[in-house]
Amino acid sequence: MEKVQVSINELIPLIKEKLESNGTVTLTITGNSMNPFFFDKKTIVTLKKPNIKLKRKDIVLYQCPNGVWALHRILRVKENYYVICGDALRILEYIPKNKVVAMVVSYRNNNKEIKVDNFLYNLKVNIWLLLRPFRKYLIYVIRRIRRKN
């Protein structure tokens, strides 16, 4: 099967349509903002419409104020917005709740599928969030190790 790279802006109408019919959508991640959990052009995520109340640690697809689409983690839930940040980023984003289109229910790295309700996955996420003040240094070390491999 031939892979075709398409801009997310071209796919959003199709994604929204599929999610509205309670379907799921599978996408390959591009970018490094969700390292060390998601990897550029290697991680495949499965998305669904957020039919439940979103909570801290959920990963969501949303539109940024500048029109760019992103897939990042919710750090805090406020009344009208979410505080969101990529796992490899330090800058927080304040995203209105109506800008969130989908949530990640599972992802695949190296042909291994991981559901976001998996105990071990959640343990790793909790540790990563606790290490947030030290991430800058951890990310540097992780990237150096990966370059050598």
PDB file of C-alpha atoms in Angstrom:
ATOM      1  CA  MET A   1       0.000   0.000   0.000  1.00  0.00           C
ATOM      2  CA  GLU A   2       1.420   3.346  -1.057  1.00  0.00           C
ATOM      3  CA  LYS A   3       1.668   6.057   1.602  1.00  0.00           C
ATOM      4  CA  VAL A   4       0.658   9.580   0.687  1.00  0.00           C
ATOM      5  CA  GLN A   5       1.552  12.614   2.774  1.00  0.00           C
ATOM      6  CA  VAL A   6      -1.304  15.102   3.028  1.00  0.00           C
ATOM      7  CA  SER A   7      -1.589  18.367   4.942  1.00  0.00           C
ATOM      8  CA  ILE A   8      -3.713  18.157   8.084  1.00  0.00           C
ATOM      9  CA  ASN A   9      -5.667  21.185   6.825  1.00  0.00           C
ATOM     10  CA  GLU A  10      -6.855  19.098   3.874  1.00  0.00           C
ATOM     11  CA  LEU A  11      -7.829  16.225   6.171  1.00  0.00           C
ATOM     12  CA  ILE A  12      -9.655  18.117   8.932  1.00  0.00           C
ATOM     13  CA  PRO A  13     -13.070  18.164   7.188  1.00  0.00           C
ATOM     14  CA  LEU A  14     -12.822  14.392   6.609  1.00  0.00           C
ATOM     15  CA  ILE A  15     -11.615  13.790  10.162  1.00  0.00           C
ATOM     16  CA  LYS A  16     -14.490  15.810  11.630  1.00  0.00           C
ATOM     17  CA  GLU A  17     -17.012  13.972   9.453  1.00  0.00           C
ATOM     18  CA  LYS A  18     -15.678  10.559  10.490  1.00  0.00           C
ATOM     19  CA  LEU A  19     -15.608  11.515  14.187  1.00  0.00           C
ATOM     20  CA  GLU A  20     -19.145  12.929  14.063  1.00  0.00           C
ATOM     21  CA  SER A  21     -20.375   9.510  12.947  1.00  0.00           C
ATOM     22  CA  ASN A  22     -18.672   8.020  16.046  1.00  0.00           C
ATOM     23  CA  GLY A  23     -15.868   6.551  13.967  1.00  0.00           C
ATOM     24  CA  THR A  24     -12.162   6.558  14.678  1.00  0.00           C
ATOM     25  CA  VAL A  25      -9.356   8.125  12.671  1.00  0.00           C
ATOM     26  CA  THR A  26      -5.768   6.897  12.418  1.00  0.00           C
ATOM     27  CA  LEU A  27      -2.952   9.351  11.665  1.00  0.00           C
ATOM     28  CA  THR A  28       0.831   9.259  11.530  1.00  0.00           C
ATOM     29  CA  ILE A  29       2.389  11.903  13.762  1.00  0.00           C
ATOM     30  CA  THR A  30       4.699  14.550  12.346  1.00  0.00           C
ATOM     31  CA  GLY A  31       6.850  16.707  14.575  1.00  0.00           C
ATOM     32  CA  ASN A  32       8.713  16.212  17.832  1.00  0.00           C
ATOM     33  CA  SER A  33       6.564  18.120  20.308  1.00  0.00           C
ATOM     34  CA  MET A  34       5.278  14.930  21.969  1.00  0.00           C
ATOM     35  CA  ASN A  35       8.636  13.193  22.533  1.00  0.00           C
ATOM     36  CA  PRO A  36       9.361  10.891  24.333  1.00  0.00           C
ATOM     37  CA  PHE A  37       5.957   9.255  23.750  1.00  0.00           C
ATOM     38  CA  PHE A  38       5.313  10.084  20.080  1.00  0.00           C
ATOM     39  CA  PHE A  39       7.989  10.171  17.382  1.00  0.00           C
ATOM     40  CA  ASP A  40       8.105  12.074  14.092  1.00  0.00           C
ATOM     41  CA  LYS A  41       6.729   9.966  11.220  1.00  0.00           C
ATOM     42  CA  LYS A  42       6.960   6.800  13.353  1.00  0.00           C
ATOM     43  CA  THR A  43       4.031   6.997  15.764  1.00  0.00           C
ATOM     44  CA  ILE A  44       0.503   6.230  14.589  1.00  0.00           C
ATOM     45  CA  VAL A  45      -2.351   7.538  16.753  1.00  0.00           C
ATOM     46  CA  THR A  46      -6.008   6.545  16.838  1.00  0.00           C
ATOM     47  CA  LEU A  47      -8.412   9.405  17.505  1.00  0.00           C
ATOM     48  CA  LYS A  48     -12.046   9.525  18.510  1.00  0.00           C
ATOM     49  CA  LYS A  49     -14.561  12.247  19.262  1.00  0.00           C
ATOM     50  CA  PRO A  50     -14.243  13.317  22.904  1.00  0.00           C
ATOM     51  CA  ASN A  51     -17.666  12.075  24.069  1.00  0.00           C
ATOM     52  CA  ILE A  52     -16.519  12.118  27.668  1.00  0.00           C
ATOM     53  CA  LYS A  53     -15.390  14.961  29.872  1.00  0.00           C
ATOM     54  CA  LEU A  54     -11.734  15.505  29.024  1.00  0.00           C
ATOM     55  CA  LYS A  55      -9.290  15.416  31.907  1.00  0.00           C
ATOM     56  CA  ARG A  56      -5.683  16.054  32.827  1.00  0.00           C
ATOM     57  CA  LYS A  57      -3.256  13.843  30.849  1.00  0.00           C
ATOM     58  CA  ASP A  58      -5.610  13.351  27.869  1.00  0.00           C
ATOM     59  CA  ILE A  59      -3.974  14.004  24.501  1.00  0.00           C
ATOM     60  CA  VAL A  60      -6.134  16.048  22.152  1.00  0.00           C
ATOM     61  CA  LEU A  61      -6.174  17.294  18.569  1.00  0.00           C
ATOM     62  CA  TYR A  62      -7.002  21.000  18.516  1.00  0.00           C
ATOM     63  CA  GLN A  63      -6.640  24.148  16.482  1.00  0.00           C
ATOM     64  CA  CYS A  64      -4.239  26.781  17.812  1.00  0.00           C
ATOM     65  CA  PRO A  65      -5.167  30.481  17.677  1.00  0.00           C
ATOM     66  CA  ASN A  66      -2.828  30.898  14.662  1.00  0.00           C
ATOM     67  CA  GLY A  67      -4.770  28.212  12.747  1.00  0.00           C
ATOM     68  CA  VAL A  68      -2.175  25.450  13.106  1.00  0.00           C
ATOM     69  CA  TRP A  69      -3.401  22.004  14.222  1.00  0.00           C
ATOM     70  CA  ALA A  70      -1.605  20.302  17.112  1.00  0.00           C
ATOM     71  CA  LEU A  71      -1.771  17.136  19.170  1.00  0.00           C
ATOM     72  CA  HIS A  72      -0.729  17.861  22.769  1.00  0.00           C
ATOM     73  CA  ARG A  73      -1.471  16.855  26.351  1.00  0.00           C
ATOM     74  CA  ILE A  74      -3.957  18.552  28.682  1.00  0.00           C
ATOM     75  CA  LEU A  75      -2.230  19.694  31.863  1.00  0.00           C
ATOM     76  CA  ARG A  76      -5.167  21.473  33.507  1.00  0.00           C
ATOM     77  CA  VAL A  77      -8.890  21.729  32.912  1.00  0.00           C
ATOM     78  CA  LYS A  78     -10.495  25.120  33.526  1.00  0.00           C
ATOM     79  CA  GLU A  79     -14.123  26.171  33.136  1.00  0.00           C
ATOM     80  CA  ASN A  80     -13.924  27.388  29.519  1.00  0.00           C
ATOM     81  CA  TYR A  81     -10.483  26.282  28.366  1.00  0.00           C
ATOM     82  CA  TYR A  82      -7.700  23.730  28.674  1.00  0.00           C
ATOM     83  CA  VAL A  83      -4.089  24.383  29.606  1.00  0.00           C
ATOM     84  CA  ILE A  84      -2.183  22.286  27.072  1.00  0.00           C
ATOM     85  CA  CYS A  85       1.467  21.565  26.352  1.00  0.00           C
ATOM     86  CA  GLY A  86       3.461  19.179  24.193  1.00  0.00           C
ATOM     87  CA  ASP A  87       5.477  16.647  26.193  1.00  0.00           C
ATOM     88  CA  ALA A  88       8.731  17.994  24.736  1.00  0.00           C
ATOM     89  CA  LEU A  89       7.719  21.645  25.075  1.00  0.00           C
ATOM     90  CA  ARG A  90       7.742  24.120  27.930  1.00  0.00           C
ATOM     91  CA  ILE A  91       5.359  26.812  26.695  1.00  0.00           C
ATOM     92  CA  LEU A  92       1.771  26.427  27.870  1.00  0.00           C
ATOM     93  CA  GLU A  93      -1.186  27.030  25.562  1.00  0.00           C
ATOM     94  CA  TYR A  94      -4.635  28.145  26.673  1.00  0.00           C
ATOM     95  CA  ILE A  95      -7.109  26.552  24.282  1.00  0.00           C
ATOM     96  CA  PRO A  96     -10.885  27.159  24.348  1.00  0.00           C
ATOM     97  CA  LYS A  97     -12.776  23.898  24.818  1.00  0.00           C
ATOM     98  CA  ASN A  98     -14.598  24.317  21.494  1.00  0.00           C
ATOM     99  CA  LYS A  99     -11.276  24.160  19.587  1.00  0.00           C
ATOM    100  CA  VAL A 100     -10.691  20.532  20.599  1.00  0.00           C
ATOM    101  CA  VAL A 101     -11.733  18.146  17.821  1.00  0.00           C
ATOM    102  CA  ALA A 102     -10.519  14.720  18.963  1.00  0.00           C
ATOM    103  CA  MET A 103      -8.757  12.767  21.660  1.00  0.00           C
ATOM    104  CA  VAL A 104      -6.148  10.016  21.400  1.00  0.00           C
ATOM    105  CA  VAL A 105      -7.402   6.580  22.495  1.00  0.00           C
ATOM    106  CA  SER A 106      -4.333   4.569  21.501  1.00  0.00           C
ATOM    107  CA  TYR A 107      -1.046   4.849  19.665  1.00  0.00           C
ATOM    108  CA  ARG A 108       1.412   2.544  17.963  1.00  0.00           C
ATOM    109  CA  ASN A 109       5.211   2.651  18.171  1.00  0.00           C
ATOM    110  CA  ASN A 110       7.305  -0.118  16.582  1.00  0.00           C
ATOM    111  CA  ASN A 111       4.154  -2.127  15.797  1.00  0.00           C
ATOM    112  CA  LYS A 112       3.206  -2.186  19.489  1.00  0.00           C
ATOM    113  CA  GLU A 113      -0.209  -0.713  20.258  1.00  0.00           C
ATOM    114  CA  ILE A 114      -0.616   1.124  23.553  1.00  0.00           C
ATOM    115  CA  LYS A 115      -4.003   2.191  24.861  1.00  0.00           C
ATOM    116  CA  VAL A 116      -4.041   5.419  26.841  1.00  0.00           C
ATOM    117  CA  ASP A 117      -5.854   3.719  29.717  1.00  0.00           C
ATOM    118  CA  ASN A 118      -2.972   1.224  30.105  1.00  0.00           C
ATOM    119  CA  PHE A 119      -1.527   1.180  33.649  1.00  0.00           C
ATOM    120  CA  LEU A 120       2.138   1.194  32.591  1.00  0.00           C
ATOM    121  CA  TYR A 121       1.570   3.992  30.074  1.00  0.00           C
ATOM    122  CA  ASN A 122      -0.152   6.097  32.749  1.00  0.00           C
ATOM    123  CA  LEU A 123       2.675   5.438  35.193  1.00  0.00           C
ATOM    124  CA  LYS A 124       5.184   6.705  32.615  1.00  0.00           C
ATOM    125  CA  VAL A 125       3.043   9.783  31.925  1.00  0.00           C
ATOM    126  CA  ASN A 126       2.778  10.551  35.649  1.00  0.00           C
ATOM    127  CA  ILE A 127       6.549  10.294  36.048  1.00  0.00           C
ATOM    128  CA  TRP A 128       7.086  12.480  32.974  1.00  0.00           C
ATOM    129  CA  LEU A 129       4.727  15.126  34.345  1.00  0.00           C
ATOM    130  CA  LEU A 130       6.464  15.069  37.737  1.00  0.00           C
ATOM    131  CA  LEU A 131       9.765  15.635  35.961  1.00  0.00           C
ATOM    132  CA  ARG A 132       8.399  18.672  34.103  1.00  0.00           C
ATOM    133  CA  PRO A 133      10.795  21.163  35.775  1.00  0.00           C
ATOM    134  CA  PHE A 134      13.758  19.083  34.567  1.00  0.00           C
ATOM    135  CA  ARG A 135      12.463  18.231  31.085  1.00  0.00           C
ATOM    136  CA  LYS A 136      14.757  20.612  29.251  1.00  0.00           C
ATOM    137  CA  TYR A 137      17.759  18.614  30.438  1.00  0.00           C
ATOM    138  CA  LEU A 138      16.082  15.212  30.066  1.00  0.00           C
ATOM    139  CA  ILE A 139      15.068  15.928  26.475  1.00  0.00           C
ATOM    140  CA  TYR A 140      18.612  17.010  25.660  1.00  0.00           C
ATOM    141  CA  VAL A 141      20.005  13.733  27.043  1.00  0.00           C
ATOM    142  CA  ILE A 142      17.339  11.589  25.322  1.00  0.00           C
ATOM    143  CA  ARG A 143      18.007  13.232  21.948  1.00  0.00           C
ATOM    144  CA  ARG A 144      21.772  12.772  22.312  1.00  0.00           C
ATOM    145  CA  ILE A 145      21.314   9.073  23.099  1.00  0.00           C
ATOM    146  CA  ARG A 146      18.972   8.570  20.122  1.00  0.00           C
ATOM    147  CA  ARG A 147      21.400  10.267  17.722  1.00  0.00           C
ATOM    148  CA  LYS A 148      24.093   7.785  18.717  1.00  0.00           C
ATOM    149  CA  ASN A 149      21.767   4.838  18.012  1.00  0.00           C
TER     150      ASN A 149
END
